[in-house]
C-alpha cells in the first residue's frame, strides 16, 4: 500500500530503528542500541517496512518475539495463532498512518504464514494502538499484567481479511 515494501531486517535497518526515540508514555518501545537489541532485530523474526523513497515507515515481528514475557508465563499464548508485533516510526505517529500501516502488515503476515488467526499484545495505556487494531478488526481476548502494566491479547481471524477493503493491500 502507498508503494510500501516489506523485507527481512538488515543491519542498516536495525541501526536506524534502534536510534528511534518514542515520546512518553511510549518511551518503553524505544530500542537501546545494544548487542542484545541487534541480536533480536537480526534474528530472523523482524522485518522492516519501507516507503518507495527508501525511508523506513516501521517494522514488524512474528512469533515468539511478538509475545510479552509475563503473558508467556501466564499461558495466554497457548491457543494456536500467529503472533505479530508492530512499530511505526515515531516521526510518523499521529499522522493517520496507523491503520494503513497495520493493515499492510496484517495482510502480509496472513499471506506469509497462511494463518487462521492473528494475535497481538497491546498495553492498556496505549489507547492509540488499541483503537487502530480495533479499526482493523482485532478484538480483545485475554488480559494479563506485565511489570505492573495491564496488557490485552487481541485476535483477528484471517477470514475477516477476505472481504475487508481496508486490508486489500499486499506486500511487494
CSV table of C-alpha atoms in Angstrom, one decimal:
chain,number,residue,atom,x,y,z
A,1,UNK,CA,0.0,0.0,0.0
A,2,UNK,CA,1.2,3.5,-0.7
A,3,UNK,CA,4.2,2.0,-2.5
A,4,UNK,CA,5.5,0.2,0.6
A,5,UNK,CA,7.7,-2.8,0.7
A,6,UNK,CA,8.4,-5.3,3.4
A,7,UNK,CA,11.7,-7.1,3.8
A,8,UNK,CA,13.7,-9.0,6.4
A,9,UNK,CA,15.5,-6.7,8.8
A,10,UNK,CA,19.0,-5.7,7.7
A,11,UNK,CA,21.9,-4.3,9.9
A,12,UNK,CA,21.2,-0.8,8.4
A,13,UNK,CA,17.5,-1.1,9.3
A,14,UNK,CA,18.4,-2.2,12.8
A,15,UNK,CA,20.8,0.8,13.1
A,16,UNK,CA,18.1,3.2,12.2
A,17,UNK,CA,15.3,1.6,14.3
A,18,UNK,CA,17.5,1.3,17.4
A,19,UNK,CA,18.0,5.1,17.2
A,20,UNK,CA,14.3,5.9,17.2
A,21,UNK,CA,13.1,7.6,20.4
A,22,UNK,CA,9.4,7.5,21.3
A,23,UNK,CA,7.9,10.2,23.5
A,24,UNK,CA,6.3,9.5,26.8
A,25,UNK,CA,4.3,7.4,27.6
A,26,UNK,CA,5.6,5.3,24.7
A,27,UNK,CA,9.3,5.5,25.5
A,28,UNK,CA,9.3,1.9,26.6
A,29,UNK,CA,9.0,1.0,22.9
A,30,UNK,CA,12.4,2.6,22.1
A,31,UNK,CA,15.2,0.2,21.5
A,32,UNK,CA,18.6,0.5,23.1
A,33,UNK,CA,21.4,0.1,20.6
A,34,UNK,CA,23.0,-2.9,22.4
A,35,UNK,CA,24.3,-6.2,21.2
A,36,UNK,CA,21.2,-7.9,22.6
A,37,UNK,CA,19.0,-5.5,20.6
A,38,UNK,CA,20.9,-6.3,17.4
A,39,UNK,CA,20.7,-10.0,18.1
A,40,UNK,CA,16.9,-9.7,18.5
A,41,UNK,CA,16.3,-7.4,15.4
A,42,UNK,CA,18.6,-9.5,13.2
A,43,UNK,CA,17.5,-12.9,14.5
A,44,UNK,CA,15.1,-13.6,11.6
A,45,UNK,CA,11.7,-12.6,13.2
A,46,UNK,CA,11.9,-8.9,12.4
A,47,UNK,CA,11.0,-7.2,9.2
A,48,UNK,CA,11.2,-3.5,8.0
A,49,UNK,CA,8.5,-1.7,6.1
A,50,UNK,CA,9.9,0.9,3.6
A,51,UNK,CA,8.3,3.6,1.6
A,52,UNK,CA,9.2,3.8,-2.1
A,53,UNK,CA,11.6,6.7,-1.3
A,54,UNK,CA,13.6,4.2,0.9
A,55,UNK,CA,12.7,5.6,4.3
A,56,UNK,CA,11.6,3.2,7.0
A,57,UNK,CA,7.9,3.5,7.8
A,58,UNK,CA,8.1,0.9,10.6
A,59,UNK,CA,8.8,-2.7,11.5
A,60,UNK,CA,7.0,-5.8,12.5
A,61,UNK,CA,7.9,-9.2,14.1
A,62,UNK,CA,6.3,-12.6,14.1
A,63,UNK,CA,6.2,-15.4,16.5
A,64,UNK,CA,7.7,-15.5,20.0
A,65,UNK,CA,9.4,-12.1,19.5
A,66,UNK,CA,5.9,-10.6,19.4
A,67,UNK,CA,4.9,-12.2,22.8
A,68,UNK,CA,5.2,-10.5,26.2
A,69,UNK,CA,7.2,-12.4,28.8
A,70,UNK,CA,4.6,-12.4,31.6
A,71,UNK,CA,1.9,-13.4,29.0
A,72,UNK,CA,4.0,-16.5,28.1
A,73,UNK,CA,4.3,-17.4,31.8
A,74,UNK,CA,0.5,-17.0,32.2
A,75,UNK,CA,-0.3,-19.1,29.2
A,76,UNK,CA,-2.1,-16.5,27.2
A,77,UNK,CA,-0.4,-17.7,24.0
A,78,UNK,CA,-1.4,-21.4,24.2
A,79,UNK,CA,-4.1,-21.2,21.6
A,80,UNK,CA,-2.9,-21.5,18.0
A,81,UNK,CA,-2.4,-18.2,16.3
A,82,UNK,CA,0.4,-16.2,14.6
A,83,UNK,CA,1.7,-13.6,17.0
A,84,UNK,CA,2.5,-10.3,15.4
A,85,UNK,CA,4.2,-7.1,16.8
A,86,UNK,CA,4.3,-3.7,15.1
A,87,UNK,CA,6.2,-0.5,15.5
A,88,UNK,CA,5.6,2.7,13.5
A,89,UNK,CA,8.4,5.2,13.0
A,90,UNK,CA,7.9,7.7,15.9
A,91,UNK,CA,8.3,10.6,13.4
A,92,UNK,CA,5.2,9.3,11.7
A,93,UNK,CA,2.9,8.7,14.7
A,94,UNK,CA,-0.2,10.8,14.9
A,95,UNK,CA,-0.3,11.3,11.1
A,96,UNK,CA,-3.1,8.9,10.2
A,97,UNK,CA,-0.7,6.1,9.1
A,98,UNK,CA,-1.6,3.6,11.9
A,99,UNK,CA,-4.5,1.9,10.1
A,100,UNK,CA,-2.9,1.6,6.7
A,101,UNK,CA,0.4,0.5,8.2
A,102,UNK,CA,-1.3,-2.1,10.4
A,103,UNK,CA,-3.5,-3.3,7.5
A,104,UNK,CA,-0.5,-3.7,5.3
A,105,UNK,CA,1.5,-5.7,7.8
A,106,UNK,CA,-1.5,-7.8,8.8
A,107,UNK,CA,-2.2,-8.7,5.1
A,108,UNK,CA,1.4,-9.6,4.6
A,109,UNK,CA,1.5,-11.7,7.8
A,110,UNK,CA,-1.5,-13.7,6.8
A,111,UNK,CA,-0.2,-14.3,3.3
A,112,UNK,CA,3.3,-15.2,4.6
A,113,UNK,CA,2.1,-17.6,7.2
A,114,UNK,CA,-1.2,-19.0,5.8
A,115,UNK,CA,-2.6,-18.4,9.3
A,116,UNK,CA,-6.1,-18.9,10.5
A,117,UNK,CA,-5.8,-16.4,13.4
A,118,UNK,CA,-3.6,-13.4,14.1
A,119,UNK,CA,-2.8,-12.3,17.7
A,120,UNK,CA,-1.1,-9.3,19.1
A,121,UNK,CA,-0.4,-8.0,22.6
A,122,UNK,CA,-1.0,-4.3,23.5
A,123,UNK,CA,-0.7,-2.3,26.7
A,124,UNK,CA,-3.8,-0.9,28.1
A,125,UNK,CA,-2.3,2.6,28.3
A,126,UNK,CA,-1.7,2.5,24.5
A,127,UNK,CA,-5.2,3.6,23.5
A,128,UNK,CA,-3.9,4.9,20.2
A,129,UNK,CA,-2.7,1.4,19.2
A,130,UNK,CA,-5.7,-0.4,20.6
A,131,UNK,CA,-8.0,1.9,18.6
A,132,UNK,CA,-6.0,1.2,15.5
A,133,UNK,CA,-6.2,-2.5,16.0
A,134,UNK,CA,-9.9,-2.4,16.6
A,135,UNK,CA,-10.5,-0.4,13.4
A,136,UNK,CA,-8.7,-3.2,11.5
A,137,UNK,CA,-11.0,-5.8,13.2
A,138,UNK,CA,-9.0,-7.1,16.2
A,139,UNK,CA,-10.9,-7.8,19.3
A,140,UNK,CA,-9.8,-8.1,23.0
A,141,UNK,CA,-9.3,-11.7,24.0
A,142,UNK,CA,-7.3,-12.1,27.3
A,143,UNK,CA,-5.6,-9.8,29.7
A,144,UNK,CA,-2.6,-10.1,31.9
A,145,UNK,CA,-0.1,-7.9,33.9
A,146,UNK,CA,3.5,-7.5,32.8
A,147,UNK,CA,5.7,-5.4,35.1
A,148,UNK,CA,2.7,-3.6,36.6
A,149,UNK,CA,1.1,-2.8,33.3
A,150,UNK,CA,-2.2,-4.3,32.1
A,151,UNK,CA,-1.9,-5.9,28.7
A,152,UNK,CA,-4.5,-7.4,26.3
A,153,UNK,CA,-4.1,-10.1,23.7
A,154,UNK,CA,-6.2,-9.2,20.7
A,155,UNK,CA,-7.3,-11.6,17.9
A,156,UNK,CA,-8.2,-11.2,14.3
A,157,UNK,CA,-9.5,-14.3,12.3
A,158,UNK,CA,-7.8,-14.5,8.9
A,159,UNK,CA,-11.3,-15.0,7.4
A,160,UNK,CA,-12.1,-11.4,8.4
A,161,UNK,CA,-9.4,-10.2,5.9
A,162,UNK,CA,-11.0,-11.7,2.8
A,163,UNK,CA,-13.8,-9.1,2.2
A,164,UNK,CA,-12.4,-6.1,4.1
A,165,UNK,CA,-11.5,-3.3,1.8
A,166,UNK,CA,-9.1,-1.8,4.3
A,167,UNK,CA,-6.9,-4.9,4.0
A,168,UNK,CA,-6.7,-5.3,0.2
A,169,UNK,CA,-3.0,-4.2,0.1
A,170,UNK,CA,-0.4,-6.9,-0.5
A,171,UNK,CA,3.2,-6.7,0.5
A,172,UNK,CA,5.6,-6.3,-2.5
